[in-house]
Amino acid sequence: LKTATAVLSVLLLGAFSMGASTADAQDETTVTIEGQEADPGQVTDVPVEATNFDGVGGLKFEINYDPAVLSFPDGAGTSFEGAETSDIFSSAPSGFEAQLSEEGTITIRYVDLSGENPLNFGDGVLFNLTFSAFEGGRSDLSFTESSRVTDRSGEDIAVTFGDGFVSEGVGTVSLGTAEGVALNETARI
């Protein structure tokens, strides 16, 4: 009976600790740039999604992109002020600002100046990067090592950052139709 009780205790302890690791994984804060296919010459919106994005007192994201492949309107992002910010991203929570800090780098920031109203966003699309033109090819979109998120007291929040890309979509070619062709047979159109 003592052996059975000891084995049962070990099994229960193992089950509880596996449940705790699952809960910890669900509480992980992530910020991920989605991969996006686009057609050359088109405006391209790239979603940046967040999970468990709560208690945020400040953030700084630096995102690198290839300026030969993706561009913003002339004059966009020359400062963290008004219209220049809205030319870089859309659908961001109140207080988010953006700037093109150097060619090929976007800086996005947010600060709760009061220290009393941290951002409690939860899960979903945090904002969309809005490139005015896609030249074709591929551009990786990657967070730099200086990207960080802090709580209202300025302490770092552990965040897993996920990089994305914009690339040309795979096109569809339609050559016509053929009737009566079976699998593994050659058809002339």
Coordinates of C-alpha atoms in Angstrom, one line a residue:
L1 CA 0.0 0.0 0.0
K2 CA 2.9 2.4 0.8
T3 CA 4.4 1.7 -2.6
A4 CA 1.1 2.3 -4.4
T5 CA 0.7 5.6 -2.5
A6 CA 4.2 6.7 -3.3
V7 CA 3.7 5.9 -7.1
L8 CA 0.4 7.7 -7.1
S9 CA 1.9 10.7 -5.4
V10 CA 4.7 10.8 -8.0
L11 CA 2.2 10.6 -10.8
L12 CA 0.0 13.3 -9.4
L13 CA 3.0 15.6 -8.8
G14 CA 4.1 15.0 -12.4
A15 CA 0.7 15.8 -13.8
F16 CA 0.5 19.0 -11.8
S17 CA 3.9 20.2 -12.9
M18 CA 3.0 19.4 -16.6
G19 CA -0.1 21.5 -16.2
A20 CA 1.9 24.3 -14.7
S21 CA 4.3 24.3 -17.7
T22 CA 1.4 24.4 -20.1
A23 CA 0.0 27.4 -18.2
D24 CA 3.4 29.1 -18.3
A25 CA 3.6 28.6 -22.1
Q26 CA 0.2 30.2 -22.5
D27 CA 1.3 33.2 -20.5
E28 CA 4.3 33.9 -22.8
T29 CA 4.3 37.4 -24.3
T30 CA 5.1 37.3 -28.1
V31 CA 5.2 39.9 -30.8
T32 CA 5.3 38.5 -34.3
I33 CA 5.6 40.1 -37.8
E34 CA 3.5 38.0 -40.1
G35 CA 4.8 36.8 -43.5
Q36 CA 3.0 38.5 -46.3
E37 CA 2.7 37.8 -50.0
A38 CA 2.2 40.9 -52.3
D39 CA 2.1 42.0 -55.9
P40 CA 4.8 44.4 -57.1
G41 CA 3.7 48.0 -57.2
Q42 CA 1.0 47.6 -54.6
V43 CA 0.5 49.1 -51.1
T44 CA 1.4 46.3 -48.6
D45 CA 0.0 46.0 -45.1
V46 CA 1.9 43.7 -42.8
P47 CA 0.2 42.6 -39.5
V48 CA 2.2 42.6 -36.3
E49 CA 0.5 40.4 -33.8
A50 CA 0.9 40.1 -30.1
T51 CA -0.1 37.6 -27.5
N52 CA -0.4 38.2 -23.7
F53 CA 0.5 41.8 -24.3
D54 CA -0.6 43.2 -21.0
G55 CA 0.9 45.5 -18.3
V56 CA 3.0 47.4 -20.8
G57 CA 4.4 50.7 -19.6
G58 CA 6.7 51.3 -22.5
L59 CA 8.2 49.7 -25.6
K60 CA 10.7 50.3 -28.4
F61 CA 10.6 48.2 -31.5
E62 CA 13.3 48.5 -34.1
I63 CA 12.4 46.6 -37.3
N64 CA 14.8 46.3 -40.2
Y65 CA 13.6 46.0 -43.8
D66 CA 15.2 46.2 -47.3
P67 CA 14.5 49.7 -48.7
A68 CA 15.3 48.5 -52.2
V69 CA 12.2 46.2 -51.9
L70 CA 9.8 48.1 -49.6
S71 CA 9.2 51.9 -49.3
F72 CA 7.2 54.5 -47.6
P73 CA 5.9 57.8 -49.0
D74 CA 8.5 60.6 -49.4
G75 CA 8.8 62.5 -46.1
A76 CA 7.1 59.8 -44.1
G77 CA 8.6 59.1 -40.6
T78 CA 11.0 62.0 -40.5
S79 CA 9.8 62.6 -36.9
F80 CA 7.6 61.0 -34.3
E81 CA 4.9 63.6 -35.1
G82 CA 1.3 63.2 -36.5
A83 CA 1.0 62.5 -40.2
E84 CA 4.5 61.1 -40.6
T85 CA 3.7 58.4 -38.1
S86 CA 0.4 57.4 -39.8
D87 CA 2.2 56.9 -43.1
I88 CA 4.2 54.1 -41.5
F89 CA 1.6 52.1 -39.6
S90 CA -2.1 51.8 -38.9
S91 CA -4.5 50.4 -36.4
A92 CA -2.1 50.9 -33.5
P93 CA -3.2 51.5 -29.9
S94 CA -3.4 55.2 -28.8
G95 CA 0.0 56.6 -27.9
F96 CA 2.1 54.5 -30.4
E97 CA 4.5 56.5 -32.5
A98 CA 6.8 55.6 -35.5
Q99 CA 9.8 57.0 -37.2
L100 CA 12.1 55.9 -40.0
S101 CA 15.3 56.3 -37.8
E102 CA 17.6 55.4 -40.8
E103 CA 17.1 53.9 -44.2
G104 CA 15.9 50.4 -43.7
T105 CA 15.0 50.8 -40.0
I106 CA 11.6 51.6 -38.5
T107 CA 11.5 52.6 -34.8
I108 CA 8.1 52.3 -33.0
R109 CA 7.7 53.5 -29.4
Y110 CA 5.1 53.8 -26.7
V111 CA 5.4 55.2 -23.2
D112 CA 2.7 55.5 -20.5
L113 CA 3.9 58.9 -19.2
S114 CA 1.6 58.8 -16.2
G115 CA 2.9 55.4 -15.0
E116 CA -0.6 54.7 -14.0
N117 CA -2.2 53.4 -17.2
P118 CA -0.2 50.5 -18.6
L119 CA -1.3 49.1 -22.0
N120 CA -3.5 46.0 -21.5
F121 CA -3.9 44.8 -25.1
G122 CA -4.2 41.1 -24.7
D123 CA -4.0 39.1 -28.0
G124 CA -4.5 40.2 -31.7
V125 CA -3.1 42.4 -34.3
L126 CA -1.2 45.2 -32.5
F127 CA -0.7 47.3 -35.6
N128 CA -0.1 47.0 -39.4
L129 CA 3.1 48.2 -41.0
T130 CA 1.9 50.0 -44.2
F131 CA 4.5 50.1 -47.0
S132 CA 3.5 52.4 -49.9
A133 CA 5.2 50.3 -52.5
F134 CA 6.5 46.8 -52.9
E135 CA 9.1 46.6 -55.7
G136 CA 9.0 42.8 -56.0
G137 CA 11.4 40.1 -54.7
R138 CA 11.7 39.6 -51.0
S139 CA 12.4 41.7 -47.9
D140 CA 12.8 40.2 -44.5
L141 CA 11.3 42.2 -41.6
S142 CA 13.3 41.6 -38.5
F143 CA 13.3 42.9 -35.0
T144 CA 16.7 44.2 -33.9
E145 CA 18.3 43.2 -30.6
S146 CA 17.5 46.6 -29.1
S147 CA 13.7 45.9 -29.3
R148 CA 12.2 45.7 -25.8
V149 CA 9.0 45.9 -23.8
T150 CA 8.8 47.2 -20.2
D151 CA 6.2 47.2 -17.4
R152 CA 5.1 50.4 -15.8
S153 CA 8.0 50.4 -13.4
G154 CA 10.5 50.2 -16.3
E155 CA 11.4 46.5 -15.7
D156 CA 11.8 44.4 -18.8
I157 CA 9.0 42.0 -19.8
A158 CA 10.3 38.8 -21.3
V159 CA 9.1 38.8 -24.9
T160 CA 9.7 36.4 -27.8
F161 CA 10.0 38.3 -31.0
G162 CA 9.2 36.6 -34.3
D163 CA 10.4 38.0 -37.6
G164 CA 8.5 38.1 -40.9
F165 CA 8.8 39.0 -44.6
V166 CA 7.2 40.4 -47.7
S167 CA 7.6 38.4 -50.9
E168 CA 6.0 38.0 -54.3
G169 CA 3.0 35.7 -54.3
V170 CA 3.0 32.6 -56.5
G171 CA 0.9 33.5 -59.5
T172 CA -1.6 31.3 -61.3
V173 CA -1.3 30.6 -65.0
S174 CA -4.4 29.5 -66.8
L175 CA -3.7 27.8 -70.2
G176 CA -7.1 26.6 -71.0
T177 CA -9.1 23.4 -70.4
A178 CA -9.1 19.9 -71.7
E179 CA -11.9 17.3 -71.3
G180 CA -11.5 13.6 -71.0
V181 CA -7.9 13.7 -69.7
A182 CA -7.2 11.2 -66.9
L183 CA -4.5 11.4 -64.2
N184 CA -1.0 10.9 -65.5
E185 CA -2.0 11.5 -69.2
T186 CA -0.6 14.2 -71.4
A187 CA -3.0 16.8 -72.7
R188 CA -2.6 19.3 -75.5
I189 CA -4.3 22.6 -75.1

